Amino acid sequence: MVTALDPAYHDSTDPPDAAPLTVVHRVRTGRRGRPRVEIDPQFLSAALDLRGPTGIAPEIGVSARTVRRAALRAGLVQPGAPVFQSRTNSNGELEVVHTSTAPPVSVVSNEELDRLLSETLEVFPQFGRRMIRGHLKSQGYRIPRHRITASYLRVHGAPAIFGDRQISRKKYRVPGPMSLAHLDGQHGLIRYKIVIHCIIDGYSRFVLGIRVHNNNRGASVLRLLLDVIALHGCPSRMRGDHGVENIEVAAYMERVKGSGRGSFIWGRSVHNTRIERLWYNVTHGFGKKWKVFFLDLETNHGLNPTRPGHIWLLHHLFLASINRDALDRCEAWNSHQLTVRRQRERSPRDLFTFGMLREGPRGISSFLAAEDEEIEDINEYGIDWEANAEPELMAHLFENNPDERTNNTDPFASSSTPANLSEVLCEPPGCPFTPRQLQLLDLRLDASVDLFSRNMNVRRLVWVRALQIAQEIQQGSVQ
């Protein structure tokens, strides 16, 4: 009984904004028998991309066969062969053969698969097997695991720890999707006036939005939240650190969701470790690649990060590319399989979609006051305490948030709103060229190098050539 009280307590703290989503309707046809079951085609199309009929059926209270028939009526799948077929083997004996009902895999040759993996590892060199599979799935490819493993061995070779990494299971509980979103900024590239801001759903770890900015302004962070709301709705609550850049988001949440209920929960970065897991993967997925690249430009190719013109040129050349890496990385993250305790492996997108169906919708009505019950301790709501015991994650957090080692906040403070906010200044430099000069720079650059290549060696040539052209324009040797 005690075990059952804990989930009951948490489930009651943040009721859904509206009644459960209705995706199944029973329609009377006027004929004898039970009503026909109709499943919303739009939902079914999205659900079949995440699970098969057997996985969808218990979530909507029908049989797998009913899901299959509804998909056939909607034209979402094609009729399959009988599950069991009889055939005569080479010895003249009759045998029964089982036909798989799994989704069809992509027809890709070994050479094409090796090329896809090579391109993936060139952009995301730290990807493991699950992230590679998630990335390929986000690109529309369904590839069996054994083929991905074999291709990885051909392309990359066998690393010592490949396929042997421990997955830690964490105790974290919020009522459902969009109950609590985590907001944070990552400053690994702050030396080059680049900050990555991200918002994730705490329930499913689904990345709601990510963007690479050339500043750390509150307006930029709020714009990211508004774009998230346009796609997924407004979270019931948000958790963020004591950064000045979060003030506008906090004010918006208090205005829209109400004050005095913890609409925005201020806390230290060590209490926002739910998103720290993503930052660890982002750093090793593409952030480290760009940091090493920029350091190489400093050491060998004339980049001086103290000169505003150099930083402007760096942003002009590569900010969009870093944003593309961030979006691709998070699409792969949302599609890769997570190990969930006492459940089958599910992707964050799957957990978000079916969690919304199972636990009820939140965020679909941004201006509807939720009938909240009071949370006993809002400061502890949504903290992944067990993550704080992981040395690898915490070392990464302190590396990017050194102030957390010597946090001197008042231990007796009673308010969740911090008395002091930290500020990481990051203001982008202005363009040093006139519109005509900027057009000339882009035209000459486009004529001499491949601006769309994702190969870091080609990007190095882009920087060298761009710096040369920029210097010629400033010196007046190019008109």
PDB file of N, CA and C in Angstrom, residues 1-11:
ATOM      1  N   MET A   1       0.821  -1.201   0.000  1.00  0.00           N
ATOM      2  CA  MET A   1       0.000   0.000   0.000  1.00  0.00           C
ATOM      3  C   MET A   1       0.862   1.262   0.000  1.00  0.00           C
ATOM      4  N   VAL A   2       1.960   1.218   0.781  1.00  0.00           N
ATOM      5  CA  VAL A   2       2.851   2.374   0.834  1.00  0.00           C
ATOM      6  C   VAL A   2       3.449   2.651  -0.532  1.00  0.00           C
ATOM      7  N   THR A   3       3.799   1.575  -1.247  1.00  0.00           N
ATOM      8  CA  THR A   3       4.372   1.725  -2.584  1.00  0.00           C
ATOM      9  C   THR A   3       3.386   2.396  -3.533  1.00  0.00           C
ATOM     10  N   ALA A   4       2.114   2.087  -3.376  1.00  0.00           N
ATOM     11  CA  ALA A   4       1.100   2.653  -4.267  1.00  0.00           C
ATOM     12  C   ALA A   4       0.793   4.106  -3.964  1.00  0.00           C
ATOM     13  N   LEU A   5       1.086   4.560  -2.732  1.00  0.00           N
ATOM     14  CA  LEU A   5       0.771   5.935  -2.362  1.00  0.00           C
ATOM     15  C   LEU A   5       1.644   6.947  -3.082  1.00  0.00           C
ATOM     16  N   ASP A   6       2.913   6.584  -3.342  1.00  0.00           N
ATOM     17  CA  ASP A   6       3.842   7.536  -3.963  1.00  0.00           C
ATOM     18  C   ASP A   6       3.390   7.952  -5.350  1.00  0.00           C
ATOM     19  N   PRO A   7       3.115   7.004  -6.278  1.00  0.00           N
ATOM     20  CA  PRO A   7       2.614   7.448  -7.589  1.00  0.00           C
ATOM     21  C   PRO A   7       1.274   8.159  -7.509  1.00  0.00           C
ATOM     22  N   ALA A   8       0.416   7.757  -6.545  1.00  0.00           N
ATOM     23  CA  ALA A   8      -0.877   8.428  -6.411  1.00  0.00           C
ATOM     24  C   ALA A   8      -0.696   9.883  -6.005  1.00  0.00           C
ATOM     25  N   TYR A   9       0.269  10.140  -5.125  1.00  0.00           N
ATOM     26  CA  TYR A   9       0.536  11.518  -4.695  1.00  0.00           C
ATOM     27  C   TYR A   9       0.995  12.372  -5.863  1.00  0.00           C
ATOM     28  N   HIS A  10       1.933  11.851  -6.653  1.00  0.00           N
ATOM     29  CA  HIS A  10       2.475  12.630  -7.762  1.00  0.00           C
ATOM     30  C   HIS A  10       1.441  12.823  -8.861  1.00  0.00           C
ATOM     31  N   ASP A  11       0.620  11.804  -9.108  1.00  0.00           N
ATOM     32  CA  ASP A  11      -0.365  11.908 -10.174  1.00  0.00           C
ATOM     33  C   ASP A  11      -1.398  12.993  -9.888  1.00  0.00           C
TER      34      ASP A  11
END
